Short mmCIF file of C-alpha atoms and ligand atoms in Angstrom, two decimals:
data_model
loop_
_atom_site.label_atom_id
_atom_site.label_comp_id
_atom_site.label_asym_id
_atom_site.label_seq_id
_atom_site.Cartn_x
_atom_site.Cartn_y
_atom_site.Cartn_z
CA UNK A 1 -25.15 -14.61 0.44
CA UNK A 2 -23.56 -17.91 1.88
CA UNK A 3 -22.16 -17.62 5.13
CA UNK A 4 -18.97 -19.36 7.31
CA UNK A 5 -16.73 -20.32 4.28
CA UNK A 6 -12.98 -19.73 5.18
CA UNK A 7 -9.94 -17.96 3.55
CA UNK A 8 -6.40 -18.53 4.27
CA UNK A 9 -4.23 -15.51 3.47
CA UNK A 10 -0.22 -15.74 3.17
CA UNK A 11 1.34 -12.73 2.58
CA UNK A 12 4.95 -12.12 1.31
CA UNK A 13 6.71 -8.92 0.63
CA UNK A 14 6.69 -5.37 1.64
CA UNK A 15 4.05 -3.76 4.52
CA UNK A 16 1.74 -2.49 1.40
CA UNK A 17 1.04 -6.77 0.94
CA UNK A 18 0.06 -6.78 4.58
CA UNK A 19 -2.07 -3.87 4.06
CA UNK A 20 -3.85 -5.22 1.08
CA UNK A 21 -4.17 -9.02 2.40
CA UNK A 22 -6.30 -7.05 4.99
CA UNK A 23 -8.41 -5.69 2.34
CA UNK A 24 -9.02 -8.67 0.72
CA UNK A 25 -10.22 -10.61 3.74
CA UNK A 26 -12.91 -7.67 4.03
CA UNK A 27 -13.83 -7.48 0.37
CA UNK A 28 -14.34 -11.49 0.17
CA UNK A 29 -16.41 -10.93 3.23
CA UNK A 30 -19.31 -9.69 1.12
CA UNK A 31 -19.25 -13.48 -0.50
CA UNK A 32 -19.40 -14.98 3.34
CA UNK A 33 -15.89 -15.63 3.91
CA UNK A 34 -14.14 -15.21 7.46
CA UNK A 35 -10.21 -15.33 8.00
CA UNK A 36 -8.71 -18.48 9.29
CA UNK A 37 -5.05 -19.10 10.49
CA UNK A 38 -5.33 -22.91 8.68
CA UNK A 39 -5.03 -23.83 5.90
CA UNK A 40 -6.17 -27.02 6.50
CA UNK A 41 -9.96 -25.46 7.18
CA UNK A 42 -9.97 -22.67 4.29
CA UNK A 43 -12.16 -22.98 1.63
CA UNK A 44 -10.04 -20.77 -0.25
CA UNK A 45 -6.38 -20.23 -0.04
CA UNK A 46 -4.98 -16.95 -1.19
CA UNK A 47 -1.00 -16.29 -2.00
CA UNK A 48 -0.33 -12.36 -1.38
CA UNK A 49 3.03 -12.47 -3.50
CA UNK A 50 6.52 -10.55 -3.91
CA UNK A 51 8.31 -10.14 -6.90
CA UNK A 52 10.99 -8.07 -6.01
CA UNK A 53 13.98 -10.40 -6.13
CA UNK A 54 13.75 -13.98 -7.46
CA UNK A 55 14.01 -15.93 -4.38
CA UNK A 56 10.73 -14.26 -3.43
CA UNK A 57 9.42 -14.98 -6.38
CA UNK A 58 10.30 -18.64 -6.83
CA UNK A 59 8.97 -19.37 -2.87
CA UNK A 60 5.55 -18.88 -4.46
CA UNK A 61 5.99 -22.20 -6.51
CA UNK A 62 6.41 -23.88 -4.19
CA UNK A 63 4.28 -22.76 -1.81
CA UNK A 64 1.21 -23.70 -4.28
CA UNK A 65 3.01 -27.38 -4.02
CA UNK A 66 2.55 -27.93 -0.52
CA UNK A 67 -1.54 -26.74 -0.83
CA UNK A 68 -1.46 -30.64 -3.58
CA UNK A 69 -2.58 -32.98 -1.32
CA UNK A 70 -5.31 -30.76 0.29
CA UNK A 71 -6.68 -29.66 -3.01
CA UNK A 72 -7.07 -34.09 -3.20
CA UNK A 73 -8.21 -34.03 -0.18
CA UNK A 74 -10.86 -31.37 -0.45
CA UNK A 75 -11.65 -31.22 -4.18
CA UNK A 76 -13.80 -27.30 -3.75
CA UNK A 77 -11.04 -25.87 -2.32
CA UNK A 78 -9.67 -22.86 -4.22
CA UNK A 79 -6.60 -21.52 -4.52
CA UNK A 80 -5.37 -17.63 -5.53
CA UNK A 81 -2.06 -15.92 -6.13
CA UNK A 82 -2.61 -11.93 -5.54
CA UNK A 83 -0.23 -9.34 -5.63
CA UNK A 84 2.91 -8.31 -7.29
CA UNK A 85 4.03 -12.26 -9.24
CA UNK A 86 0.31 -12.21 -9.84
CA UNK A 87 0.57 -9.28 -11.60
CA UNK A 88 4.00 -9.53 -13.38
CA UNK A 89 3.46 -13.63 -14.76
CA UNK A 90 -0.43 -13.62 -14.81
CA UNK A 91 -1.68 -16.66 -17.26
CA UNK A 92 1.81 -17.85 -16.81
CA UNK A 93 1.05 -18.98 -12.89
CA UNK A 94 -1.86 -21.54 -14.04
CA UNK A 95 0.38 -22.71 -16.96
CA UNK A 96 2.89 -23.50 -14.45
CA UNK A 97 0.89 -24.50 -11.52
CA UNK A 98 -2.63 -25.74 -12.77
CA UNK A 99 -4.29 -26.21 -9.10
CA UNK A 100 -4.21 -22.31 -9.21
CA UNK A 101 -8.16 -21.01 -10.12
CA UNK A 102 -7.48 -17.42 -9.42
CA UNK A 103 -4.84 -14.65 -9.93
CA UNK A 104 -5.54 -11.19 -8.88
CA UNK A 105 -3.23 -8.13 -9.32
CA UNK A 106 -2.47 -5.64 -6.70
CA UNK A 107 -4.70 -2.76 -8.67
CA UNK A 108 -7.64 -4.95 -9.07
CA UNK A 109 -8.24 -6.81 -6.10
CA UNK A 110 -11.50 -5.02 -5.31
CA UNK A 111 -13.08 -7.19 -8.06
CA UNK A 112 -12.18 -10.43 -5.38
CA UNK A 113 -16.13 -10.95 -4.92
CA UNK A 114 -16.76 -11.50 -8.63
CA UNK A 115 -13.80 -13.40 -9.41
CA UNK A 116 -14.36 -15.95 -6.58
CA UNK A 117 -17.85 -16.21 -7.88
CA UNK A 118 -16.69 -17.23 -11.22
CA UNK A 119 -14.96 -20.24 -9.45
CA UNK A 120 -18.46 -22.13 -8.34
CA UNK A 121 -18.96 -23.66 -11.27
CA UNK A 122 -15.20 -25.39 -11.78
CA UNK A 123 -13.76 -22.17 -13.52
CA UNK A 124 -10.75 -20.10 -13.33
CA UNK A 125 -10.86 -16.48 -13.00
CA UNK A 126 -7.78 -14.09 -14.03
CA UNK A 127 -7.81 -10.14 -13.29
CA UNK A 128 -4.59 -8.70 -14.04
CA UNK A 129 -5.17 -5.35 -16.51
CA UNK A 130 -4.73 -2.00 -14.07
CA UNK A 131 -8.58 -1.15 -13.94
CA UNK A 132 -9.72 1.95 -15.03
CA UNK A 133 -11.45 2.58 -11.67
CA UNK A 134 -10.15 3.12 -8.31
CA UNK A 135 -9.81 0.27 -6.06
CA UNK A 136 -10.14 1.64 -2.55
CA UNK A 137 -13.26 3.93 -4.36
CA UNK A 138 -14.96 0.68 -4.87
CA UNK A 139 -13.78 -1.13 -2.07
CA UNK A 140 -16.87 -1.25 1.01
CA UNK A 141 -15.94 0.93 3.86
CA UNK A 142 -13.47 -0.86 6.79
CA UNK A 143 -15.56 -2.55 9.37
CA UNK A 144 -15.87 -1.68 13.02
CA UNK A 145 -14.31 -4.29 15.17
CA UNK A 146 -11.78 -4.03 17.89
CA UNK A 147 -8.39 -4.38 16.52
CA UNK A 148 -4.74 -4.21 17.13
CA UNK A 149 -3.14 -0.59 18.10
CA UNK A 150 -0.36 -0.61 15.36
CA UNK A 151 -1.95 -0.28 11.50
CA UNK A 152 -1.07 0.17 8.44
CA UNK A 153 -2.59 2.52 6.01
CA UNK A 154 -1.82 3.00 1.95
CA UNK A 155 -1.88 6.71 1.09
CA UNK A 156 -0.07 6.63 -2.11
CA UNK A 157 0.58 3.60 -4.54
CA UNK A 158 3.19 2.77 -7.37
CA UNK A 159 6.20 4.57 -8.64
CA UNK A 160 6.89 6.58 -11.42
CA UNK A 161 10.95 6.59 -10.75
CA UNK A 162 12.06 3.28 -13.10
CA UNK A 163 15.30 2.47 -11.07
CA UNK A 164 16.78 0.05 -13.35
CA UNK A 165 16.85 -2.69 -11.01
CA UNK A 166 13.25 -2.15 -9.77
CA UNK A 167 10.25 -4.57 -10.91
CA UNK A 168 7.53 -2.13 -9.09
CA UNK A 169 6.68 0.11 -11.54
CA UNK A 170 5.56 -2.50 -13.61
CA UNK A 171 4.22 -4.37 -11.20
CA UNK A 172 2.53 -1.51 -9.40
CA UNK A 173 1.76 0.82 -11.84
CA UNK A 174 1.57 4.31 -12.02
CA UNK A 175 2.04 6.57 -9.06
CA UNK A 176 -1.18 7.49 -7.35
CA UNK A 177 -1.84 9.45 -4.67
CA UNK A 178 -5.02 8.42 -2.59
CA UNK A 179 -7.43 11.43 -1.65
CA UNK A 180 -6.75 12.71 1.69
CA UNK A 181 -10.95 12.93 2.91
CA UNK A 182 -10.53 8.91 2.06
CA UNK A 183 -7.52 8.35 4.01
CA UNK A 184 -8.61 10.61 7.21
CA UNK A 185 -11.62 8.81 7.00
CA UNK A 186 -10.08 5.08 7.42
CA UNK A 187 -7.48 6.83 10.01
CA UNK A 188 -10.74 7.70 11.80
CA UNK A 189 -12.21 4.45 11.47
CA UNK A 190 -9.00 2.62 12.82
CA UNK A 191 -8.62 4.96 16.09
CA UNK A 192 -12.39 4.32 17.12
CA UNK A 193 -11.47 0.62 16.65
CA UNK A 194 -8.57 0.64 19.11
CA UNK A 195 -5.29 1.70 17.15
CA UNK A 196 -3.25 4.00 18.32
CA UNK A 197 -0.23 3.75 15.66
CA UNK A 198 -0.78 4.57 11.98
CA UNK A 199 2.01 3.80 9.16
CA UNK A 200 1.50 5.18 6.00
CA UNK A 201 2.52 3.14 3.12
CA UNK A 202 3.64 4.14 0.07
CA UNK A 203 6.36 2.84 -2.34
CA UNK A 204 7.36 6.55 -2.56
CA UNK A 205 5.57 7.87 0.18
CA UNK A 206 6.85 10.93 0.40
CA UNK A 207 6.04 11.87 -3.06
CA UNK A 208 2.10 12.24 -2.02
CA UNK A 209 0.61 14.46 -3.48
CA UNK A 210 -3.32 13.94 -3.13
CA UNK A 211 -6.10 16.02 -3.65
CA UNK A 212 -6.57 18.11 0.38
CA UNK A 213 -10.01 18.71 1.79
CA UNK A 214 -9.65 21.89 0.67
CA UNK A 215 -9.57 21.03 -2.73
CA UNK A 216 -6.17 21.58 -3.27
CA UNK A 217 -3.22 19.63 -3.83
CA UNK A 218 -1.33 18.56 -0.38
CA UNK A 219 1.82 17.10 0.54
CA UNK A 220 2.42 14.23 2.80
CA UNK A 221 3.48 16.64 5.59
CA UNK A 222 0.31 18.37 5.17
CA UNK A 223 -1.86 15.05 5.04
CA UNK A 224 0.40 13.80 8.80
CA UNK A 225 -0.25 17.58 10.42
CA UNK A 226 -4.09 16.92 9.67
CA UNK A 227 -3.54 13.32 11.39
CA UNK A 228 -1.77 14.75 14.19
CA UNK A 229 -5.38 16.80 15.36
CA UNK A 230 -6.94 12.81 15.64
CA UNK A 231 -7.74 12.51 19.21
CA UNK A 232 -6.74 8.94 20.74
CA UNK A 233 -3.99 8.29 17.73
CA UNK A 234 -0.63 8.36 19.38
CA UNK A 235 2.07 8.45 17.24
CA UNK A 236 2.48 8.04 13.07
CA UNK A 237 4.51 7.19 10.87
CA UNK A 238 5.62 6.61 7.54
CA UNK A 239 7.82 4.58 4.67
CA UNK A 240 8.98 4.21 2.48
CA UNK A 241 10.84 7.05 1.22
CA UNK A 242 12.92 8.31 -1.84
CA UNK A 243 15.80 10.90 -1.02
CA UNK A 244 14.88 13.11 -4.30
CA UNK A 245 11.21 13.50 -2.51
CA UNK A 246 12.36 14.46 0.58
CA UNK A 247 10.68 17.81 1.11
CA UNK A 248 11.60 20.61 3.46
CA UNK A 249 8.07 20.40 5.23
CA UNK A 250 8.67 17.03 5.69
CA UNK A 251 11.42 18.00 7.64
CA UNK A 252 10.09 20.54 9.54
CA UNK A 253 7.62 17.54 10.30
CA UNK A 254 9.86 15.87 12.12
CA UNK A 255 11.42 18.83 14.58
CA UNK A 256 7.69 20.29 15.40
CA UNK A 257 5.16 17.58 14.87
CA UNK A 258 4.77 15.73 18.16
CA UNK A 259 3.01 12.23 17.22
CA UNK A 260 5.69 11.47 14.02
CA UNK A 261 7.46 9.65 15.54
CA UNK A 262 11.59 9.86 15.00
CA UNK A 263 12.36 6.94 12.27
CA UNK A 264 13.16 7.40 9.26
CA UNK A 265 13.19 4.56 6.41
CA UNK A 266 15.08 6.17 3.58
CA UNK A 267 17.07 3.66 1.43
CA UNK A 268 20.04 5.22 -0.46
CA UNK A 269 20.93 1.28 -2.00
CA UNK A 270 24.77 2.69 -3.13
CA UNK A 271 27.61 4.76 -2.02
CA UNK A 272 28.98 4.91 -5.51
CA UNK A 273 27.91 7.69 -7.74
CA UNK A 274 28.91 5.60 -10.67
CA UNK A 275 26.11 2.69 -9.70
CA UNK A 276 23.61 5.19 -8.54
CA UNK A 277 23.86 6.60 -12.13
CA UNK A 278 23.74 3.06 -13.42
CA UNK A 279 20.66 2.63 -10.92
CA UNK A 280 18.99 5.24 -12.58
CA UNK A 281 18.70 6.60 -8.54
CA UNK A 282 18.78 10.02 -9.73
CA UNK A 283 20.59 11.42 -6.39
CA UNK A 284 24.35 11.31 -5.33
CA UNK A 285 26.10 10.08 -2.36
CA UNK A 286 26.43 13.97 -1.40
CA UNK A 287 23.14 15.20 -2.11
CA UNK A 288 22.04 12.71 0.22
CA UNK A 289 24.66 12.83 3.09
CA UNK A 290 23.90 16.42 3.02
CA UNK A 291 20.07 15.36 3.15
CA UNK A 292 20.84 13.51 6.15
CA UNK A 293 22.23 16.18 7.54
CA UNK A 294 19.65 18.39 7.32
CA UNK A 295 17.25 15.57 9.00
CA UNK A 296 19.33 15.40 11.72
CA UNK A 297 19.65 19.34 12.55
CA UNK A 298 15.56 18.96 12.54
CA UNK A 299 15.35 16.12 14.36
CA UNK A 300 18.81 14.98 16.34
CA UNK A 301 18.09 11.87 17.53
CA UNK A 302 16.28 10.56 15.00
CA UNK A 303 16.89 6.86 13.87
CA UNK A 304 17.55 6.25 10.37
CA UNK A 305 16.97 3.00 8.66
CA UNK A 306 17.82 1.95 4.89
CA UNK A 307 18.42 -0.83 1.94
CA UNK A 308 21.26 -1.68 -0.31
CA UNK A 309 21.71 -3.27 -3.24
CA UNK A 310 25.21 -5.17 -3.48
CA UNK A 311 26.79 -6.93 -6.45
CA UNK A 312 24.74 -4.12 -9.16
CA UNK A 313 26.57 -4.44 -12.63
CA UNK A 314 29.51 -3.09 -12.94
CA UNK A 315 29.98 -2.82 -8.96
CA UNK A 316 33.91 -2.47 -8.70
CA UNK A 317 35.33 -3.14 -5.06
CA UNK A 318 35.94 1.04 -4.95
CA UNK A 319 32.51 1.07 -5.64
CA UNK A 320 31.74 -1.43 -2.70
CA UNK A 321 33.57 0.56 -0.57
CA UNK A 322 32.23 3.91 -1.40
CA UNK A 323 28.95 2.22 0.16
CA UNK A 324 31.01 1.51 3.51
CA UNK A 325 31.89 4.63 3.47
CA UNK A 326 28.50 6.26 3.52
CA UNK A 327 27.07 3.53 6.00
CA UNK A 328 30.55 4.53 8.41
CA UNK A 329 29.26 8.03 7.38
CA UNK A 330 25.56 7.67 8.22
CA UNK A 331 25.39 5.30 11.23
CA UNK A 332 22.22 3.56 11.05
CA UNK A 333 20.01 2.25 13.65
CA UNK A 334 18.46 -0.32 11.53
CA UNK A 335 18.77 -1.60 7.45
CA UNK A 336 17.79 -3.72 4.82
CA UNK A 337 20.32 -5.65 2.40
CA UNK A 338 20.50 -7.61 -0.85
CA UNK A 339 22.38 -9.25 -3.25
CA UNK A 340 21.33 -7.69 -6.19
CA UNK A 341 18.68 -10.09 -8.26
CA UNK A 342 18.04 -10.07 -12.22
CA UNK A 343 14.67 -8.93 -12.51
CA UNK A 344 12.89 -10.08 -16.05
CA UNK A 345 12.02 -6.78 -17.92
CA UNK A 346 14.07 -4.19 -16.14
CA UNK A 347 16.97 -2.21 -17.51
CA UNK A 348 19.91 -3.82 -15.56
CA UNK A 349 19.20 -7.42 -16.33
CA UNK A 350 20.29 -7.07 -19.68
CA UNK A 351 23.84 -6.15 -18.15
CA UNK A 352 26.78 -8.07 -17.40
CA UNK A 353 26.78 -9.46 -14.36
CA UNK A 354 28.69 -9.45 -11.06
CA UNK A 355 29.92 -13.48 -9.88
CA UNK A 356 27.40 -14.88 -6.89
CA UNK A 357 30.59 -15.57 -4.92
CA UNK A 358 31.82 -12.07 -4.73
CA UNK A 359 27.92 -10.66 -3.94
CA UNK A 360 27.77 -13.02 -1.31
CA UNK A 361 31.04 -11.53 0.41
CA UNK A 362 30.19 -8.09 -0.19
CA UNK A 363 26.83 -8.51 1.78
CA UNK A 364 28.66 -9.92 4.78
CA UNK A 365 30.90 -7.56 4.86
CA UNK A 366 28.13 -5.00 4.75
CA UNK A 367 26.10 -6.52 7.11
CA UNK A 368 28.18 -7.14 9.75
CA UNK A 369 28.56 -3.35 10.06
CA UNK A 370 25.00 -2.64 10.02
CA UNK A 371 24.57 -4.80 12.38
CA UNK A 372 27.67 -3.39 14.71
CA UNK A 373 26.22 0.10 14.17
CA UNK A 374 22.63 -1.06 15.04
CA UNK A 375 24.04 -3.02 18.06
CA UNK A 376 25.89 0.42 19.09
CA UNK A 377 22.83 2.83 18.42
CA UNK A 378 20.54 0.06 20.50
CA UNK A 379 23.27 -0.01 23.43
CA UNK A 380 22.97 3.35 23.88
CA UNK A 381 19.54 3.20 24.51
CA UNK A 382 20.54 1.78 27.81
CA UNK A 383 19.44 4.24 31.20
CA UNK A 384 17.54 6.23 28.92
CA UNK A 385 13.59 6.57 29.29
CA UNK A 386 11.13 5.87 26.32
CA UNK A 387 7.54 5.94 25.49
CA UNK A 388 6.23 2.35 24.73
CA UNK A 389 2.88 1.35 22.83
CA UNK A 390 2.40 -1.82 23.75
CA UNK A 391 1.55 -4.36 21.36
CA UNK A 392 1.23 -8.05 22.53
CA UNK A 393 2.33 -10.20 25.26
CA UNK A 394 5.56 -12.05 25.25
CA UNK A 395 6.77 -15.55 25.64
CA UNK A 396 6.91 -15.45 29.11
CA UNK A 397 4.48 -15.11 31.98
CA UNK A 398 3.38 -11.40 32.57
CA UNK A 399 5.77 -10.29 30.14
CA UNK A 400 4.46 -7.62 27.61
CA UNK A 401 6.12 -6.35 24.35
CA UNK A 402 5.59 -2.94 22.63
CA UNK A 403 7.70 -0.54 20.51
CA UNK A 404 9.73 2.22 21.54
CA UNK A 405 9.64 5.82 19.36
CA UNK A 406 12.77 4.41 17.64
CA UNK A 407 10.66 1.42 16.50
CA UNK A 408 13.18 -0.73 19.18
CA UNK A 409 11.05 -4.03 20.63
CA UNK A 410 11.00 -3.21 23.95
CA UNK A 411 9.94 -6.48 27.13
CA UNK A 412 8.30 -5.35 30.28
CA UNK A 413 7.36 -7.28 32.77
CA UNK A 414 3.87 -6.16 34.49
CA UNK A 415 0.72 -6.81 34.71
CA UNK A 416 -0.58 -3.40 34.80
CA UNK A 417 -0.04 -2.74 31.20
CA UNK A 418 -2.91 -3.47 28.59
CA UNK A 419 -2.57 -3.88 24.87
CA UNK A 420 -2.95 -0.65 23.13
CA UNK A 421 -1.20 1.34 26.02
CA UNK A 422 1.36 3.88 26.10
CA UNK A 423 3.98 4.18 28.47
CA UNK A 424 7.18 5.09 30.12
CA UNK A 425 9.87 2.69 30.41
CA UNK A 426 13.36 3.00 31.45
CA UNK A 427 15.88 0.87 29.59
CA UNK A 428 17.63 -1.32 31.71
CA UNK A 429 19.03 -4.29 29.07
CA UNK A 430 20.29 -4.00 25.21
CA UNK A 431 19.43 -7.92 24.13
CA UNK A 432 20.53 -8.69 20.46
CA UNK A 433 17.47 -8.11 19.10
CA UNK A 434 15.11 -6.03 21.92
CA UNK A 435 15.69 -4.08 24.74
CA UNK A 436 13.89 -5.16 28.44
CA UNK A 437 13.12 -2.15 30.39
CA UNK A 438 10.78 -1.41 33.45
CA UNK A 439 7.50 1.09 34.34
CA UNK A 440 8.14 4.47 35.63
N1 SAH B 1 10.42 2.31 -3.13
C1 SAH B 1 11.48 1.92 -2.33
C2 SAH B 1 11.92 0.48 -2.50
C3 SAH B 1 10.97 -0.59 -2.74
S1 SAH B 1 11.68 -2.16 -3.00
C4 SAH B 1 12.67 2.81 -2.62
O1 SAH B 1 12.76 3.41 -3.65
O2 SAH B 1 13.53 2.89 -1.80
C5 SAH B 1 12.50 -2.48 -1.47
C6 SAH B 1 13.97 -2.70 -1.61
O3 SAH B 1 14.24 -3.89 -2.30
C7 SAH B 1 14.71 -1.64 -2.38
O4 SAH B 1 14.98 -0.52 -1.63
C8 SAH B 1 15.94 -2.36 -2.81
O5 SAH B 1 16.96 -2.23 -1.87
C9 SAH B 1 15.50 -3.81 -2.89
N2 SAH B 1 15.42 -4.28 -4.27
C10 SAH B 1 14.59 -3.85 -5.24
N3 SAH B 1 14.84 -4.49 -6.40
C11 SAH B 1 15.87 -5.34 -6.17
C12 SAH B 1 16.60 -6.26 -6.97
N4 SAH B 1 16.34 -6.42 -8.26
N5 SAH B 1 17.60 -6.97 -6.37
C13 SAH B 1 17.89 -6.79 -5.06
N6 SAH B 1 17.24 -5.94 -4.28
C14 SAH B 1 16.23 -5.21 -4.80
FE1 SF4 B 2 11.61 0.69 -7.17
FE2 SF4 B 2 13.09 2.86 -7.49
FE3 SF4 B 2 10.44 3.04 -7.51
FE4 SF4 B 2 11.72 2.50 -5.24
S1 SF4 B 2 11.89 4.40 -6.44
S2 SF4 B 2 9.88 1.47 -6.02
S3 SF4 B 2 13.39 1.24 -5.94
S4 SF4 B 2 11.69 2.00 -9.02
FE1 F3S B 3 7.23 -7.03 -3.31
FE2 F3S B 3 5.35 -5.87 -4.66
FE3 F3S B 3 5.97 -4.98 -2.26
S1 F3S B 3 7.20 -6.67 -5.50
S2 F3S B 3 8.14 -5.43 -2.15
S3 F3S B 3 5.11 -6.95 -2.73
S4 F3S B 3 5.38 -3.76 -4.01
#
């Protein structure tokens, strides 16, 4: 085993890319590589990508441009695209970009040590079929270091639902739920190592169904009551969700189980039953409005948090509005929103489709009330007192950052707090994009 060579991760996309990036660095560890922050003194330079909409896609490209003059420069160094464009163009990446030597997909990323040990002698390695065997099975156990408090954690992978806008299916595969021995396990390994916040990741989270200690089948409300008996982790949490997988216990979760935390990710991407239906979403405006309102008889001030699509095919300006609507409905604290993007391979791309011009003004329009109702929820927070895990420090001297229950950035300035601690704080500003508060 060589030792001190260097890898440079980038990592686009959803919290699952994060998740894995942090994976790879450990399973290239076992061929002597350490993590670097430049990419000027990698030895390897690895592209965790996002194919979800084409502007993530296309930053990829040229991305791998800039690394041109240091591949001159330093002839050995290598250079990998991973994750989701990895897996959806494969061969197609080298073809267009021939300083790439690697691509690795998201389901076969375990097999990093081999791959980059392929490279030595000048050669190009591609790994892009979904492997018969389990990743994390093969994958060496975390390490041990001290670490930062907030983590996240994959519990169940890939989606089964085919929205027909959606290029994660195919680009994740098959849904799989991870075992939940495995993920108590790594929970237990990240609390001795100093975390104190866990986020389960899934791209349907809430549709895990792994196989339970007991042998049996459990749900994800099952798997977060067996992480709520962890001594020394704090609070957890979990995206993202579908509405259709919502499950009463899940619920009940949220009024009785003290470290979930009250956020809830749950993207509804229409308002329109007619584009839902043309989404292939499978729910209704209704059936989820009336979901919310069950959430919010369990858990009252909980903070919800979604995405939209706007500009889907056939998207009439009723339609747009029937979104409004249902965001004027909802209130949320926080959300997500695109212009819908042609995705090669999936259902609605075939379609006709809506003028740029007119998605552009529909997302303004829709964003500047999310962003009124998320300044309004924020405000409120204002005189009220919340628990804090803090994370970092800030920009200035003594002041520290953490997040509130609500998942608000929250500034203190102390210096009694440490990194990794939890605390009260009473609200005293609403800034546009964090709240300052002080110690109680
Ligand atoms: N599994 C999650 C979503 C994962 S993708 C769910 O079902 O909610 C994250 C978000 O990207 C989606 O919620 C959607 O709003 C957006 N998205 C996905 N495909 C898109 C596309 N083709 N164009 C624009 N936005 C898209
Ligand atoms: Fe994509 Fe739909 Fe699956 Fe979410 S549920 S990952 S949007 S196909
Ligand atoms: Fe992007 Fe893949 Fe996540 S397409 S959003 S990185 S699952």
């Amino acid at each position: 085993m060589s030792t001190s060579k260097k890898v440079f991760v980038k990592t686009y996309g959803c919290q699952m890319n994060v998740y894995d990036s942090e994976r790879m660095v450990e399973a290239l560890g076992s061929n002597g590589y350490e993590q670097t922050a430049t990419p000027e003194e990698a030895d390897m330079i690895l592209l965790n990508t996002c194919h979800i909409r084409e502007k993530a896609a296309e930053k990829v490209y040229s991305e791998l441009g800039r690394f041109k003059e240091l591949k001159v420069e330093k002839p050995n160094l290598k250079i990998g695209v991973a994750g989701c464009v990895a897996q959806a163009e494969g061969e197609e990446i080298m073809r267009r970009q021939p300083l790439v030597d690697l691509v690795v997909g998201p389901q076969s990323y375990h097999r990093l040590p081999e791959l980059e040990s392929k490279l030595e002698n000048g050669g190009k390695s591609i790994e892009t079929d979904f492997p018969e065997e389990d990743k994390f099975t093969v994958l060496k156990n975390r390490p041990t270091g001290k670490r930062a408090p907030s983590a996240f954690l994959t519990v169940q992978e890939g989606c089964d639902k085919f929205c027909a806008f959606c290029v994660v299916p195919y680009t994740r595969g098959a849904e799989v739920s991870r075992p939940a021995e495995q993920i108590l396990s790594e929970a237990r390994n990240l609390v001795e190592r100093g975390v104190r916040e866990i986020t389960l990741l899934g791209q349907n989270v809430n549709a895990y169904h792994g196989v339970g200690i007991t042998g049996k089948e459990w749900t994800l409300a099952r798997l977060i009551w067996e992480l709520n008996y962890i001594d020394g982790l704090h609070r957890i949490r979990f995206t993202t969700s579908h509405p259709n997988d919502m499950a009463d216990d899940l619920i009940e979760a949220h009024a009785s189980c003290t470290k979930l935390m009250p956020y809830l990710h749950l993207p509804v991407q229409s308002g329109s039953n007619k584009i839902l239906k043309r989404m292939n979403r499978s729910h209704t405006a209704e059936s989820y409005l009336k979901l919310i309102e069950k959430i919010r008889a369990a858990r009252p001030d909980i903070l919800l948090s979604g995405d939209f699509i706007v500009g889907f095919p056939e998207e009439t300006e009723e339609d747009f509005e029937d979104t409004i609507n249902l965001i004027k409905e909802v209130k949320y604290g926080q959300a997500f929103s695109f212009k819908y993007s042609t995705r090669p391979g999936t259902p609605a791309a075939e379609r006709a489709q809506i003028p740029e011009s007119l998605k552009t003004e529909r997302l303004h329009r829709l964003q500047d009330l999310i962003a009124a109702q998320q300044r309004e929820i924020q405000d409120q927070m204002v005189g009220r007192t919340v628990r804090v895990l803090f994370e970092k420090k800030g920009r200035f001297a003594g002041q520290m950052v953490g997040k509130s229950e609500y998942l608000h950035a929250v500034h203190v300035t102390s210096e009694n707090v440490a990194i990794g601690s939890l605390e009260s704080v009473r609200i005293t500003k609403s800034k546009s994009n964090s709240l300052t508060g002080e110690l109680i």
